[in-house]
Every structure is written in C-alpha cells, then in structure tokens.
Amino acid sequence: MALDPYTELRKQPLRKYVTPSDFDQLKQFLTFDKQVLRFYAIWDDTDSMYGECRTYIIHYYLMDDTVEIREVHERNDGRDPFPLLMNRQRMPKVLVENAKNFPQCVLEISDQEVLEWYTAKDFIVGKSLTVLGRTFFIYDCDPFTRRYYKEKFGITDLPRIDVNKQEPPPVKQELPPYNGFGLVEDSAQNCFALIPKAPKKDVIKMLVNDNKVLRYLAALESPIPEDKDRRFVFSYFLATDMISIFEPPVRNSGIIGGKYLGRTKVVKPYSTVDNPIYYGPSDFFIGAVIEVFGHRFIILDTDEYVLKYMESNAAQYSPEALASVQKHVRKLEAPASESESKQTEKDPGVQELEALIDTIQKQLKDHSCKDNIREAFQIYDKEASGYVDRDMFFKICESLNVPVDDSLVKELIRMCSHGEGKINYYNFVRAFSN
C-alpha cells in the first residue's frame, strides 16, 4: 500500500536554518571545549559596618563566554558551605538605555537589552570588576590563564599581587584622666575589666608592719590668723602607706576638731597621674613641709616611736632629716637643772619655797597625814587646775590631820596662796610626799 507523499513529508525531521554566527559559536565551542580561565579575586567590604574581606574564584569558560563565581570557604569560618555565589551565565557589561528598568530577577537578559558582554579581555590581574553590585579585585590567576593571555593578547606581565593587609599597630591603652575620687590604682581597675577587682596588696608588708604607726605633730601653713594656732596629728601607717590627720579639739577656739582626713594615700605635688608618687616615711621629719590636697603642713614634733624607727632605718632618711631629729633630741635631753637654775635666778621666791618644802619634809617625816593627801585634793579639783578654795583647803587638811597650826606649815600656806581666795595645793602636797 503506497503512502501519501504529504504524509511522508510530514514524517521527515525539520531542518533548522543555520546562520554564519551559529558556525562561529560551534567553532568556538569545539576549539575551547573544557578550557577555563581561573582568576583569584577578593571582595573588600571592610569600609562598611561589620564588613570583611572575603576570597573568591572566578571561572571564565572560553567555550561560551560564561562566568561563574565560587566562594572560598575556610575551616571553622562560621559560614554555610554554599560553593557558588553566582551560577554560570553570561555577564552583561553595558546595557541599553531602556534596559535599566528590565526585571532581571524575573526574566533572562537577551541580546536586545545588552550592548556589550564581558569577555576575556575584561579579566586582567590587578584590575577591579563589578559584578552583582560587588567590586571584585583580581590579584592572581593560574598558569593556564597566563599562557592564554600571552598567546592570545600578548600580555606577559601578570604578577601575583599581595593583598594581605598588614596588621595595624596595637592601640596604646591609655587610662582616662584621673577624676580625683579614690586612689589612682583603684580607679584604674574599672578600665581593665568589666567587673573591677581590688588592686593587689603586699600581704607580707602588711603582716610585718601591722599596727606600726608613725605620729607627728604639725601646724597648718595658712595666711589666716585663726589657723596659726591650730595643731594636727599626722598618723602614717607603715602597713598600707596611708595617712590620716586628726585635729585635737580646743575649747573656745571656734573650730570643731576631730577627723580632718581619713586613711588614704597622699600624692606628692608635681607628680603625674600616670606615675603617681606617694608620701613615704622618709618625707616626714621635723621641719618638713607636707602638702595634702592643696593644704601645706609643717612638721613640728614626733613621738618616741618615730625616733626609734628613724634610728633603726637611718638609710631611708636624708642627712637633713637626721640632722633635724638630732637637734630635736638634744633639746629634749637638755638637763633640767639648767631650766630650774634659770627659774630661780629670775624668781628668788621659788628658791625660798623649795627650801621651805625641804625643811617641812624633814620635820614631818613620820607624820600620818601623808597618805592619799594628793588624791583628796584632786577629788574637789574637778577642772584639774591645781587650785582649791581656801575654805575647802582647810576642811581637807582638818580631815587628814594636817598640822596647819605649825609655823612652818602656816608659812607654806601663805606662799601657796593665790588671789581670789584660792590655794595652790600642788606645791603644798610636795611637802608631804617623799
């Protein structure tokens, strides 16, 4: 049975019309099949917030002029292992004027919207390339790519570019200015840790010098007349190198005494905040000027423990400090006889009083009134002035069987009498004591 010629024609495969450009593409495909240019690039986004510098590999397929961008992942980089940043596709370089509003995310770009595509000439080591809004910098390529550019374009100089950034110099950690509250070391702990810790202490020094205190008497250097008679007691604690100041209260002075400065370290004047220098034991000696927070004090005297400490630690003190203490000791150890002799020369009545007291002591050597006579007068002398009223004086003497009718005792009472009907019982009691 013969077939219809139209039916046989419909069964034959349709032949596609082939243009000259199709032959060029086929030739390109057969010539450059499996030949890929490989470029190494970086995307530096460190200028933006939380940006970083990331490494990519750009593949350019010579067979169809398509481009693929792969992301280089490192171990433990914290990113999901998606290898491709951009799938293999042709990349438009220049678009037509009306293609700016073309929905590229929905439709594919064709030759009608593109004036020029990216080619191998656009991928050069040392130049930047903008793809998908990101600017990639090509810093290296593989050996095959170098040979291709040398044979095809005559480009021989494609050196590798070092893109490793040098680490910036370490930022110097500077402490903020000292605000004046607390100690410098204590305030600095707020800059070292989120939860500040107390500065370390010299435990051995605290154990060795526990309860060791150096005390000094000082005067305030001030142009105000009311401050000239004020006296202060400096206490230097050897265990912590801290200083406290106490002002003894004085009646009717108009100034409330008490604690003037609590325990704290005092910085020397003209010392910097970065390297504060505190007052030490060697800075305290008689005649030294101590400046405490803008107030100047002059050391006038010390206690006996300070003298012993300076004697045992003479190497810590300057010659000026040792000389001032030696001069002070000489004044204290001056013989009392000199002061007594000067006093008798100025006042002849004192010598007569001393002679009368010696005579009464010899005469009333075994008298029973000698017991507790001083305590009896002190009970009625509540202000510790050394004087009692005349009437009270004779009542006490009568209760203690003091022979007030004796001529020598009468003379002693006359010499101890004071104006306003009072008697100085200090000198009177001396006649009845050993």
Coordinates of N, CA and C in Angstrom, one line a residue, residues 274-427:
D274 N 50.0 59.4 85.5 CA 50.4 58.0 85.0 C 51.4 57.4 86.0
N275 N 52.2 58.1 86.7 CA 53.1 57.6 87.6 C 53.1 58.4 88.9
P276 N 52.0 58.2 89.7 CA 51.9 58.9 91.0 C 53.0 58.5 92.0
I277 N 53.5 59.5 92.7 CA 54.5 59.3 93.8 C 53.8 59.7 95.1
Y278 N 53.8 58.7 96.0 CA 53.1 59.0 97.3 C 54.1 59.3 98.4
Y279 N 53.6 60.0 99.4 CA 54.5 60.3 100.5 C 54.9 59.0 101.3
G280 N 56.2 59.0 101.7 CA 56.7 57.8 102.4 C 57.2 58.2 103.8
P281 N 57.7 57.3 104.6 CA 58.2 57.7 105.9 C 59.4 58.6 105.8
S282 N 60.2 58.5 104.7 CA 61.4 59.4 104.6 C 61.0 60.8 104.4
D283 N 59.8 61.1 104.0 CA 59.4 62.5 103.7 C 58.9 63.2 105.0
F284 N 58.8 62.5 106.1 CA 58.3 63.1 107.4 C 59.5 63.3 108.3
F285 N 59.8 64.5 108.6 CA 60.8 64.8 109.6 C 60.5 66.2 110.1
I286 N 61.2 66.6 111.2 CA 60.9 67.9 111.8 C 61.4 69.0 110.9
G287 N 60.4 69.9 110.6 CA 60.7 71.0 109.7 C 60.2 70.7 108.2
A288 N 59.8 69.5 107.9 CA 59.4 69.1 106.6 C 58.0 69.8 106.3
V289 N 57.8 70.1 105.0 CA 56.5 70.7 104.6 C 55.8 69.6 103.8
I290 N 54.6 69.2 104.2 CA 53.8 68.2 103.6 C 52.6 68.9 103.0
E291 N 52.4 68.7 101.7 CA 51.2 69.3 101.1 C 50.2 68.2 100.8
V292 N 49.0 68.4 101.4 CA 47.9 67.4 101.4 C 46.7 68.1 100.7
F293 N 46.5 67.7 99.4 CA 45.3 68.2 98.7 C 45.2 69.7 98.7
G294 N 46.4 70.4 98.5 CA 46.4 71.9 98.4 C 46.6 72.6 99.8
H295 N 46.7 71.8 100.9 CA 47.0 72.4 102.2 C 48.4 72.0 102.6
R296 N 49.1 73.0 103.1 CA 50.5 72.8 103.5 C 50.6 72.7 105.0
F297 N 51.3 71.7 105.5 CA 51.5 71.5 106.9 C 53.0 71.4 107.2
I298 N 53.4 71.9 108.3 CA 54.8 71.9 108.7 C 54.9 71.0 109.9
I299 N 55.8 70.0 109.9 CA 56.0 69.0 111.0 C 56.8 69.7 112.1
L300 N 56.2 69.7 113.3 CA 56.8 70.3 114.5 C 57.5 69.4 115.4
D301 N 56.9 68.2 115.6 CA 57.4 67.3 116.6 C 57.0 65.8 116.2
T302 N 57.6 64.9 116.9 CA 57.3 63.5 116.7 C 57.2 62.8 118.0
D303 N 56.8 61.5 118.0 CA 56.7 60.8 119.2 C 58.0 59.9 119.3
E304 N 58.1 59.2 120.4 CA 59.4 58.4 120.7 C 59.5 57.3 119.7
Y305 N 58.4 56.7 119.2 CA 58.5 55.6 118.3 C 59.1 56.0 117.0
V306 N 58.8 57.2 116.6 CA 59.3 57.7 115.3 C 60.8 57.9 115.4
L307 N 61.3 58.3 116.6 CA 62.8 58.5 116.8 C 63.5 57.1 116.8
K308 N 62.8 56.1 117.4 CA 63.4 54.8 117.3 C 63.4 54.2 115.9
Y309 N 62.3 54.5 115.2 CA 62.2 54.0 113.8 C 63.3 54.6 112.9
M310 N 63.5 55.9 113.1 CA 64.5 56.6 112.3 C 65.9 56.1 112.6
E311 N 66.1 55.8 113.9 CA 67.4 55.3 114.3 C 67.7 53.9 113.7
S312 N 66.7 53.1 113.6 CA 66.9 51.7 113.1 C 66.8 51.7 111.5
N313 N 66.3 52.7 110.9 CA 66.2 52.8 109.4 C 66.8 54.1 108.9
A314 N 68.0 54.4 109.4 CA 68.6 55.6 109.0 C 68.9 55.7 107.5
A315 N 69.1 54.6 106.9 CA 69.4 54.6 105.4 C 68.3 55.2 104.6
Q316 N 67.0 55.1 105.1 CA 65.9 55.6 104.3 C 65.8 57.1 104.3
Y317 N 66.4 57.8 105.3 CA 66.3 59.2 105.5 C 67.5 60.0 105.0
S318 N 67.2 61.2 104.6 CA 68.2 62.1 104.1 C 69.0 62.7 105.3
P319 N 70.2 63.2 105.0 CA 71.0 63.8 106.1 C 70.3 65.0 106.7
E320 N 69.5 65.7 106.0 CA 68.7 66.8 106.5 C 67.7 66.3 107.5
A321 N 67.0 65.2 107.2 CA 66.0 64.7 108.2 C 66.7 64.2 109.4
L322 N 67.8 63.5 109.3 CA 68.5 63.0 110.5 C 69.1 64.2 111.4
A323 N 69.5 65.2 110.7 CA 70.1 66.4 111.5 C 68.9 67.1 112.2
S324 N 67.8 67.2 111.7 CA 66.6 67.8 112.3 C 66.2 67.0 113.6
V325 N 66.2 65.7 113.5 CA 65.9 64.9 114.6 C 66.9 64.9 115.7
Q326 N 68.2 64.9 115.3 CA 69.2 65.0 116.4 C 69.1 66.4 117.1
K327 N 68.8 67.4 116.4 CA 68.7 68.7 117.1 C 67.5 68.7 118.0
H328 N 66.4 68.0 117.6 CA 65.3 67.9 118.5 C 65.6 67.1 119.7
V329 N 66.3 66.0 119.6 CA 66.7 65.2 120.7 C 67.5 65.9 121.7
R330 N 68.5 66.7 121.2 CA 69.3 67.5 122.1 C 68.5 68.5 123.0
K331 N 67.5 69.0 122.4 CA 66.6 69.9 123.2 C 65.9 69.2 124.3
L332 N 65.4 68.0 123.9 CA 64.7 67.2 124.9 C 65.6 66.7 126.0
E333 N 66.8 66.3 125.7 CA 67.8 65.8 126.7 C 68.6 66.8 127.4
A334 N 68.2 68.1 127.2 CA 68.9 69.2 128.0 C 68.7 69.0 129.5
P335 N 69.7 69.1 130.3 CA 69.5 68.9 131.8 C 68.4 69.9 132.4
A336 N 67.6 69.3 133.2 CA 66.5 70.0 133.8 C 67.1 71.0 134.8
S337 N 68.3 70.8 135.3 CA 68.9 71.7 136.2 C 69.1 73.1 135.7
E338 N 69.4 73.2 134.3 CA 69.5 74.5 133.7 C 68.3 75.3 133.8
S339 N 67.1 74.6 133.4 CA 65.9 75.3 133.5 C 65.5 75.8 134.9
E340 N 65.8 74.9 135.9 CA 65.5 75.2 137.3 C 66.3 76.4 137.8
S341 N 67.6 76.3 137.4 CA 68.5 77.4 137.9 C 68.1 78.8 137.2
K342 N 67.7 78.7 135.9 CA 67.2 80.0 135.3 C 66.0 80.5 136.0
Q343 N 65.1 79.5 136.4 CA 63.9 79.9 137.0 C 64.1 80.6 138.4
T344 N 65.1 80.0 139.1 CA 65.4 80.5 140.5 C 66.1 81.9 140.4
E345 N 66.9 82.1 139.3 CA 67.6 83.4 139.1 C 66.5 84.4 138.8
K346 N 65.5 84.1 138.1 CA 64.5 85.1 137.7 C 63.6 85.4 138.9
D347 N 63.3 84.3 139.7 CA 62.3 84.5 140.8 C 62.9 84.0 142.1
P348 N 63.4 84.9 142.9 CA 64.0 84.4 144.2 C 63.0 83.7 145.1
G349 N 61.7 84.0 145.0 CA 60.8 83.3 145.9 C 60.7 81.8 145.6
V350 N 61.0 81.4 144.4 CA 61.0 80.0 144.2 C 62.0 79.2 145.0
Q351 N 63.2 79.8 145.1 CA 64.3 79.2 145.8 C 63.9 79.1 147.3
E352 N 63.2 80.1 147.8 CA 62.8 80.1 149.2 C 61.7 79.1 149.4
L353 N 60.8 78.9 148.4 CA 59.8 77.9 148.5 C 60.4 76.5 148.6
E354 N 61.3 76.2 147.7 CA 62.0 74.9 147.7 C 62.7 74.6 149.0
A355 N 63.3 75.6 149.6 CA 64.0 75.4 150.9 C 63.0 75.1 152.0
L356 N 61.8 75.8 152.0 CA 60.8 75.5 153.0 C 60.2 74.1 152.8
I357 N 60.0 73.7 151.6 CA 59.4 72.4 151.4 C 60.4 71.3 151.9
D358 N 61.7 71.5 151.6 CA 62.7 70.5 152.1 C 62.7 70.4 153.7
T359 N 62.5 71.6 154.3 CA 62.5 71.6 155.8 C 61.3 70.9 156.3
I360 N 60.1 71.1 155.7 CA 58.9 70.5 156.2 C 59.0 69.0 156.0
Q361 N 59.6 68.6 154.9 CA 59.7 67.1 154.6 C 60.5 66.4 155.7
K362 N 61.6 67.1 156.1 CA 62.4 66.5 157.2 C 61.7 66.5 158.5
Q363 N 61.0 67.6 158.8 CA 60.3 67.7 160.1 C 59.1 66.7 160.2
L364 N 58.3 66.6 159.2 CA 57.1 65.8 159.2 C 57.4 64.5 158.5
K365 N 58.5 63.9 158.7 CA 58.9 62.7 158.0 C 58.0 61.5 158.3
D366 N 57.6 61.4 159.6 CA 56.8 60.2 160.0 C 55.4 60.6 160.4
H367 N 54.9 61.7 159.8 CA 53.6 62.1 160.1 C 52.5 61.3 159.4
S368 N 51.4 61.0 160.0 CA 50.4 60.1 159.4 C 49.5 60.8 158.3
C369 N 49.7 62.0 158.1 CA 48.8 62.7 157.1 C 49.3 62.6 155.7
K370 N 50.4 61.9 155.5 CA 51.0 61.8 154.2 C 50.3 60.9 153.2
D371 N 49.5 60.0 153.7 CA 48.8 59.0 152.9 C 47.6 59.6 152.2
N372 N 47.6 59.5 150.8 CA 46.4 59.9 150.0 C 46.1 61.4 150.1
I373 N 47.0 62.2 150.4 CA 46.7 63.6 150.5 C 46.5 64.3 149.1
R374 N 47.2 63.8 148.1 CA 47.1 64.3 146.8 C 45.7 63.9 146.2
E375 N 45.3 62.7 146.4 CA 44.0 62.2 145.9 C 42.8 63.0 146.5
A376 N 43.0 63.4 147.7 CA 41.9 64.1 148.4 C 41.7 65.5 147.8
F377 N 42.8 66.1 147.5 CA 42.6 67.5 146.8 C 42.1 67.3 145.4
Q378 N 42.5 66.3 144.7 CA 42.1 66.1 143.3 C 40.6 65.8 143.2
I379 N 40.0 65.2 144.2 CA 38.6 64.9 144.2 C 37.8 66.2 144.0
Y380 N 38.2 67.2 144.8 CA 37.5 68.5 144.7 C 38.0 69.4 143.6
D381 N 39.1 69.1 143.0 CA 39.6 69.9 141.9 C 39.1 69.2 140.6
K382 N 37.9 69.4 140.2 CA 37.3 68.7 139.1 C 37.9 69.2 137.7
E383 N 38.3 70.5 137.7 CA 38.9 71.1 136.5 C 40.4 70.8 136.4
A384 N 41.0 70.1 137.3 CA 42.4 69.8 137.3 C 43.3 71.1 137.1
S385 N 42.9 72.2 137.8 CA 43.6 73.4 137.7 C 44.7 73.6 138.7
G386 N 44.8 72.7 139.7 CA 45.8 72.8 140.7 C 45.5 73.7 141.9
Y387 N 44.2 74.3 141.9 CA 43.8 75.2 142.9 C 42.5 74.8 143.5
V388 N 42.3 75.0 144.8 CA 41.1 74.8 145.5 C 40.7 76.0 146.4
D389 N 39.5 76.1 146.7 CA 39.1 77.3 147.6 C 39.7 77.2 149.0
R390 N 39.9 78.3 149.6 CA 40.6 78.4 150.9 C 39.8 77.6 151.9
D391 N 38.5 77.8 151.9 CA 37.7 77.1 152.9 C 37.8 75.6 152.7
M392 N 37.7 75.2 151.5 CA 37.7 73.7 151.2 C 39.1 73.2 151.5
F393 N 40.2 74.0 151.3 CA 41.5 73.6 151.6 C 41.7 73.2 153.1
F394 N 41.2 74.1 154.0 CA 41.3 73.8 155.4 C 40.4 72.7 155.9
K395 N 39.3 72.5 155.2 CA 38.5 71.3 155.6 C 39.2 70.0 155.2
I396 N 39.8 70.0 154.1 CA 40.6 68.8 153.7 C 41.7 68.5 154.6
C397 N 42.4 69.6 155.0 CA 43.6 69.5 155.9 C 43.1 69.0 157.3
E398 N 42.0 69.5 157.7 CA 41.4 69.1 159.0 C 41.0 67.6 159.0
S399 N 40.5 67.1 157.9 CA 40.1 65.7 157.8 C 41.2 64.8 157.7
L400 N 42.4 65.3 157.2 CA 43.6 64.5 157.1 C 44.6 64.7 158.2
N401 N 44.2 65.5 159.2 CA 45.0 65.8 160.4 C 46.4 66.4 160.0
V402 N 46.3 67.4 159.1 CA 47.4 68.1 158.7 C 47.7 69.2 159.8
P403 N 48.9 69.3 160.3 CA 49.2 70.3 161.3 C 49.3 71.7 160.7
V404 N 48.1 72.3 160.5 CA 48.1 73.7 159.9 C 48.5 74.7 160.9
D405 N 48.6 74.4 162.2 CA 49.0 75.4 163.2 C 50.5 75.5 163.4
D406 N 51.2 74.6 162.7 CA 52.6 74.7 162.8 C 53.1 75.9 162.0
S407 N 54.1 76.6 162.6 CA 54.6 77.8 162.0 C 55.1 77.6 160.6
L408 N 55.9 76.5 160.3 CA 56.4 76.3 159.0 C 55.3 76.0 158.0
V409 N 54.2 75.2 158.5 CA 53.1 74.9 157.6 C 52.3 76.2 157.3
K410 N 52.2 77.1 158.3 CA 51.5 78.3 158.0 C 52.2 79.2 157.0
E411 N 53.6 79.2 157.0 CA 54.4 79.9 156.1 C 54.2 79.3 154.7
L412 N 54.1 78.0 154.6 CA 53.9 77.3 153.3 C 52.6 77.6 152.7
I413 N 51.5 77.7 153.6 CA 50.2 78.0 153.1 C 50.2 79.5 152.6
R414 N 50.9 80.4 153.3 CA 51.0 81.7 152.8 C 51.7 81.9 151.4
M415 N 52.7 81.1 151.2 CA 53.4 81.1 150.0 C 52.7 80.5 148.8
C416 N 51.8 79.5 149.2 CA 51.0 78.8 148.2 C 49.7 79.5 147.9
S417 N 49.4 80.5 148.7 CA 48.1 81.2 148.5 C 48.1 82.0 147.2
H418 N 46.9 82.1 146.6 CA 46.8 82.8 145.3 C 45.6 83.8 145.5
G419 N 45.6 84.7 144.6 CA 44.5 85.7 144.7 C 43.1 85.0 144.6
E420 N 42.1 85.8 144.9 CA 40.7 85.4 144.9 C 40.4 84.2 145.8
G421 N 41.2 84.1 146.9 CA 40.9 83.1 148.0 C 41.1 81.7 147.5
K422 N 42.1 81.4 146.7 CA 42.5 80.1 146.3 C 43.9 79.7 146.7
I423 N 44.2 78.4 146.9 CA 45.5 78.0 147.3 C 46.0 76.9 146.3
N424 N 47.2 77.0 145.9 CA 47.9 76.1 145.0 C 48.3 74.8 145.8
Y425 N 47.5 73.8 145.7 CA 47.8 72.6 146.5 C 48.9 71.7 145.9
Y426 N 49.4 72.0 144.7 CA 50.4 71.2 144.1 C 51.7 71.4 144.9
N427 N 52.1 72.6 145.2 CA 53.4 72.8 145.9 C 53.2 72.4 147.4

